[in-house]
PDB file of C-alpha atoms in Angstrom:
ATOM      1  CA  MET A  82      64.285  20.055  36.152  1.00 44.00           C
ATOM      2  CA  LYS A  83      64.165  20.358  39.921  1.00 52.00           C
ATOM      3  CA  ALA A  84      67.530  20.046  41.666  1.00 55.00           C
ATOM      4  CA  LYS A  85      68.002  17.074  43.951  1.00 69.00           C
ATOM      5  CA  LYS A  86      68.056  17.753  47.650  1.00 87.00           C
ATOM      6  CA  ARG A  87      71.524  17.326  49.060  1.00 91.00           C
ATOM      7  CA  ILE A  88      72.898  16.048  52.321  1.00 94.00           C
ATOM      8  CA  ILE A  89      76.482  16.588  53.392  1.00 94.00           C
ATOM      9  CA  TRP A  90      77.584  13.596  55.429  1.00 96.00           C
ATOM     10  CA  ILE A  91      80.767  14.164  57.449  1.00 95.00           C
ATOM     11  CA  ASP A  92      82.180  10.886  58.735  1.00 95.00           C
ATOM     12  CA  ASP A  93      85.641   9.346  58.470  1.00 94.00           C
ATOM     13  CA  ASP A  94      83.885   5.970  58.001  1.00 93.00           C
ATOM     14  CA  ILE A  95      81.606   7.183  55.190  1.00 91.00           C
ATOM     15  CA  ASN A  96      82.941   4.636  52.704  1.00 89.00           C
ATOM     16  CA  ARG A  97      82.790   1.711  55.116  1.00 89.00           C
ATOM     17  CA  LEU A  98      80.378  -1.101  54.382  1.00 89.00           C
ATOM     18  CA  PHE A  99      78.247  -0.638  57.508  1.00 89.00           C
ATOM     19  CA  LEU A 100      77.132   2.859  56.382  1.00 92.00           C
ATOM     20  CA  ARG A 101      76.344   1.835  52.799  1.00 94.00           C
ATOM     21  CA  PRO A 102      72.719   0.784  53.525  1.00 93.00           C
ATOM     22  CA  TYR A 103      71.990   4.190  55.111  1.00 94.00           C
ATOM     23  CA  ILE A 104      73.421   6.022  52.124  1.00 95.00           C
ATOM     24  CA  ASP A 105      71.589   3.749  49.669  1.00 95.00           C
ATOM     25  CA  GLU A 106      68.265   4.360  51.414  1.00 93.00           C
ATOM     26  CA  LEU A 107      68.762   8.126  51.380  1.00 94.00           C
ATOM     27  CA  GLU A 108      69.739   8.088  47.709  1.00 94.00           C
ATOM     28  CA  GLU A 109      66.702   5.947  46.859  1.00 93.00           C
ATOM     29  CA  SER A 110      64.608   8.539  48.685  1.00 92.00           C
ATOM     30  CA  GLY A 111      65.864  11.224  46.298  1.00 91.00           C
ATOM     31  CA  PHE A 112      68.850  12.696  48.118  1.00 93.00           C
ATOM     32  CA  ASP A 113      72.266  13.401  46.678  1.00 93.00           C
ATOM     33  CA  ILE A 114      74.830  12.515  49.351  1.00 94.00           C
ATOM     34  CA  ILE A 115      78.024  14.553  49.455  1.00 93.00           C
ATOM     35  CA  LYS A 116      80.527  12.456  51.369  1.00 95.00           C
ATOM     36  CA  VAL A 117      83.191  14.157  53.458  1.00 94.00           C
ATOM     37  CA  MET A 118      85.757  11.918  55.129  1.00 94.00           C
ATOM     38  CA  LYS A 119      88.169  14.529  56.486  1.00 93.00           C
ATOM     39  CA  ALA A 120      87.510  17.377  58.882  1.00 92.00           C
ATOM     40  CA  ASP A 121      89.861  19.559  56.830  1.00 91.00           C
ATOM     41  CA  ASP A 122      87.598  19.223  53.768  1.00 91.00           C
ATOM     42  CA  VAL A 123      84.410  20.607  55.357  1.00 90.00           C
ATOM     43  CA  ASP A 124      85.081  24.294  54.620  1.00 85.00           C
ATOM     44  CA  ASN A 125      85.972  23.591  50.996  1.00 84.00           C
ATOM     45  CA  ILE A 126      82.834  21.480  50.472  1.00 86.00           C
ATOM     46  CA  LEU A 127      80.616  24.172  52.000  1.00 83.00           C
ATOM     47  CA  GLN A 128      82.095  26.813  49.695  1.00 80.00           C
ATOM     48  CA  ASN A 129      81.341  24.678  46.640  1.00 79.00           C
ATOM     49  CA  VAL A 130      77.823  23.497  47.467  1.00 76.00           C
ATOM     50  CA  ILE A 131      74.806  25.462  46.374  1.00 70.00           C
ATOM     51  CA  THR A 132      73.177  25.934  49.751  1.00 71.00           C
ATOM     52  CA  ASP A 133      69.679  26.295  48.218  1.00 75.00           C
ATOM     53  CA  THR A 134      69.664  22.551  47.609  1.00 80.00           C
ATOM     54  CA  LEU A 135      71.366  21.634  50.891  1.00 89.00           C
ATOM     55  CA  THR A 136      68.826  19.949  53.133  1.00 92.00           C
ATOM     56  CA  ALA A 137      70.868  18.520  55.988  1.00 94.00           C
ATOM     57  CA  ILE A 138      74.322  17.968  57.387  1.00 95.00           C
ATOM     58  CA  ILE A 139      74.907  14.655  59.110  1.00 96.00           C
ATOM     59  CA  ILE A 140      78.022  14.528  61.236  1.00 96.00           C
ATOM     60  CA  ASP A 141      79.946  11.944  63.212  1.00 96.00           C
ATOM     61  CA  ILE A 142      81.577  13.047  66.462  1.00 94.00           C
ATOM     62  CA  SER A 143      84.667  10.870  66.714  1.00 93.00           C
ATOM     63  CA  MET A 144      87.084  11.231  63.781  1.00 94.00           C
ATOM     64  CA  PRO A 145      90.657  12.376  63.103  1.00 92.00           C
ATOM     65  CA  PRO A 146      90.991  16.151  63.652  1.00 91.00           C
ATOM     66  CA  GLY A 147      93.195  16.866  60.632  1.00 89.00           C
ATOM     67  CA  GLU A 148      95.367  19.962  60.417  1.00 89.00           C
ATOM     68  CA  LYS A 149      92.726  22.694  60.941  1.00 90.00           C
ATOM     69  CA  ILE A 150      91.636  21.395  64.357  1.00 89.00           C
ATOM     70  CA  SER A 151      94.176  20.862  67.100  1.00 88.00           C
ATOM     71  CA  PHE A 152      94.623  17.363  68.436  1.00 90.00           C
ATOM     72  CA  SER A 153      94.183  18.551  72.022  1.00 89.00           C
ATOM     73  CA  GLU A 154      91.100  20.660  71.208  1.00 88.00           C
ATOM     74  CA  ALA A 155      89.525  17.602  69.585  1.00 88.00           C
ATOM     75  CA  ARG A 156      90.547  15.456  72.552  1.00 89.00           C
ATOM     76  CA  GLY A 157      92.550  13.180  70.301  1.00 86.00           C
ATOM     77  CA  GLY A 158      89.733  13.028  67.770  1.00 88.00           C
ATOM     78  CA  LEU A 159      86.982  12.092  70.210  1.00 91.00           C
ATOM     79  CA  ARG A 160      85.281  15.496  69.770  1.00 90.00           C
ATOM     80  CA  THR A 161      86.273  16.517  66.243  1.00 93.00           C
ATOM     81  CA  GLY A 162      82.634  16.469  65.160  1.00 93.00           C
ATOM     82  CA  LYS A 163      81.643  18.776  68.014  1.00 94.00           C
ATOM     83  CA  ILE A 164      84.188  21.351  66.883  1.00 94.00           C
ATOM     84  CA  ILE A 165      82.933  21.124  63.297  1.00 94.00           C
ATOM     85  CA  LEU A 166      79.377  21.431  64.585  1.00 94.00           C
ATOM     86  CA  GLU A 167      80.269  24.573  66.554  1.00 93.00           C
ATOM     87  CA  ARG A 168      81.695  26.091  63.375  1.00 92.00           C
ATOM     88  CA  LEU A 169      78.611  25.094  61.374  1.00 92.00           C
ATOM     89  CA  LEU A 170      76.326  26.741  63.927  1.00 92.00           C
ATOM     90  CA  SER A 171      78.144  30.042  63.455  1.00 91.00           C
ATOM     91  CA  ASP A 172      78.148  29.783  59.639  1.00 89.00           C
ATOM     92  CA  GLU A 173      75.338  31.947  58.230  1.00 87.00           C
ATOM     93  CA  SER A 174      75.382  30.119  54.885  1.00 86.00           C
ATOM     94  CA  VAL A 175      74.064  26.953  56.557  1.00 89.00           C
ATOM     95  CA  SER A 176      71.998  28.491  59.352  1.00 87.00           C
ATOM     96  CA  ASN A 177      68.746  27.098  57.914  1.00 89.00           C
ATOM     97  CA  VAL A 178      70.174  23.644  57.181  1.00 92.00           C
ATOM     98  CA  THR A 179      69.182  20.791  59.497  1.00 93.00           C
ATOM     99  CA  LYS A 180      72.160  19.483  61.448  1.00 96.00           C
ATOM    100  CA  ILE A 181      72.090  15.919  62.761  1.00 96.00           C
ATOM    101  CA  VAL A 182      74.677  14.017  64.780  1.00 96.00           C
ATOM    102  CA  PHE A 183      74.872  10.333  63.813  1.00 95.00           C
ATOM    103  CA  THR A 184      77.566   8.632  65.844  1.00 93.00           C
ATOM    104  CA  GLN A 185      78.715   5.655  67.854  1.00 90.00           C
ATOM    105  CA  ALA A 186      80.327   7.948  70.421  1.00 84.00           C
ATOM    106  CA  GLU A 187      78.882   8.195  73.893  1.00 88.00           C
ATOM    107  CA  ASP A 188      79.947  11.566  75.183  1.00 89.00           C
ATOM    108  CA  PRO A 189      77.731  13.303  77.766  1.00 92.00           C
ATOM    109  CA  VAL A 190      79.379  16.692  77.066  1.00 92.00           C
ATOM    110  CA  VAL A 191      78.620  16.474  73.339  1.00 93.00           C
ATOM    111  CA  GLU A 192      75.136  15.096  73.983  1.00 93.00           C
ATOM    112  CA  GLN A 193      74.406  18.069  76.266  1.00 95.00           C
ATOM    113  CA  TYR A 194      75.826  20.483  73.686  1.00 94.00           C
ATOM    114  CA  CYS A 195      73.506  19.000  71.070  1.00 95.00           C
ATOM    115  CA  MET A 196      70.528  19.180  73.414  1.00 95.00           C
ATOM    116  CA  ASP A 197      71.320  22.823  74.245  1.00 96.00           C
ATOM    117  CA  ASN A 198      71.461  23.652  70.526  1.00 95.00           C
ATOM    118  CA  ASN A 199      68.442  21.582  69.472  1.00 93.00           C
ATOM    119  CA  ILE A 200      70.539  19.166  67.389  1.00 95.00           C
ATOM    120  CA  PRO A 201      69.401  15.543  67.263  1.00 95.00           C
ATOM    121  CA  TYR A 202      72.000  13.134  68.672  1.00 95.00           C
ATOM    122  CA  LEU A 203      71.357   9.781  67.018  1.00 94.00           C
ATOM    123  CA  LYS A 204      73.273   6.612  67.857  1.00 93.00           C
ATOM    124  CA  LYS A 205      74.218   4.466  64.865  1.00 90.00           C
ATOM    125  CA  GLU A 206      73.333   1.218  66.598  1.00 89.00           C
ATOM    126  CA  ASP A 207      69.780   2.436  67.304  1.00 91.00           C
ATOM    127  CA  PHE A 208      68.630   2.587  63.671  1.00 87.00           C
ATOM    128  CA  PHE A 209      68.211   0.257  60.741  1.00 86.00           C
ATOM    129  CA  SER A 210      68.699   1.990  57.398  1.00 86.00           C
ATOM    130  CA  ASP A 211      64.999   2.225  56.509  1.00 84.00           C
ATOM    131  CA  GLU A 212      64.128   3.656  59.928  1.00 91.00           C
ATOM    132  CA  PHE A 213      66.986   6.115  59.593  1.00 91.00           C
ATOM    133  CA  VAL A 214      65.539   7.603  56.409  1.00 91.00           C
ATOM    134  CA  ASP A 215      62.170   8.108  58.109  1.00 92.00           C
ATOM    135  CA  VAL A 216      63.863   9.869  61.036  1.00 93.00           C
ATOM    136  CA  ILE A 217      65.967  12.079  58.742  1.00 93.00           C
ATOM    137  CA  MET A 218      62.899  13.026  56.688  1.00 91.00           C
ATOM    138  CA  ALA A 219      60.958  13.884  59.860  1.00 91.00           C
ATOM    139  CA  LEU A 220      63.823  16.030  61.191  1.00 92.00           C
ATOM    140  CA  ILE A 221      64.222  17.870  57.900  1.00 88.00           C
ATOM    141  CA  ASN A 222      60.487  18.536  57.672  1.00 85.00           C
ATOM    142  CA  LYS A 223      60.343  19.624  61.324  1.00 80.00           C
ATOM    143  CA  ASP A 224      62.915  22.343  60.659  1.00 66.00           C
ATOM    144  CA  LYS A 225      60.899  23.855  57.783  1.00 60.00           C
TER     145      LYS A 225
END
């Protein structure tokens, strides 16, 4: 049996109702979604996921920094996702995994960082759930 493709989704709002349609659409498209609500849990999740089946990491920018990221470094939580993204970009185990920012945050510094590192910066309000799946699939396939 072929293993399901997995997506790690890092977002403190991952269990909120407004994200449910996006998750449902991805799951119906054959993805297993690994939900991560806390910045502190990212390292542990990455250590326990078989990276062969990891297809993408979707990350929010604005979320509580937790204990592993300083409050000031994260600008009070406004750039927690950027710090996690920086760490992911230097992590060899996920170097071939598509990274996608999916956020409500409007932050020109983070947007420029994403552009400089060829990371899509998607705004939550710009996509309906069915469109989102098409975009995610296209981004994953583009990186292959």
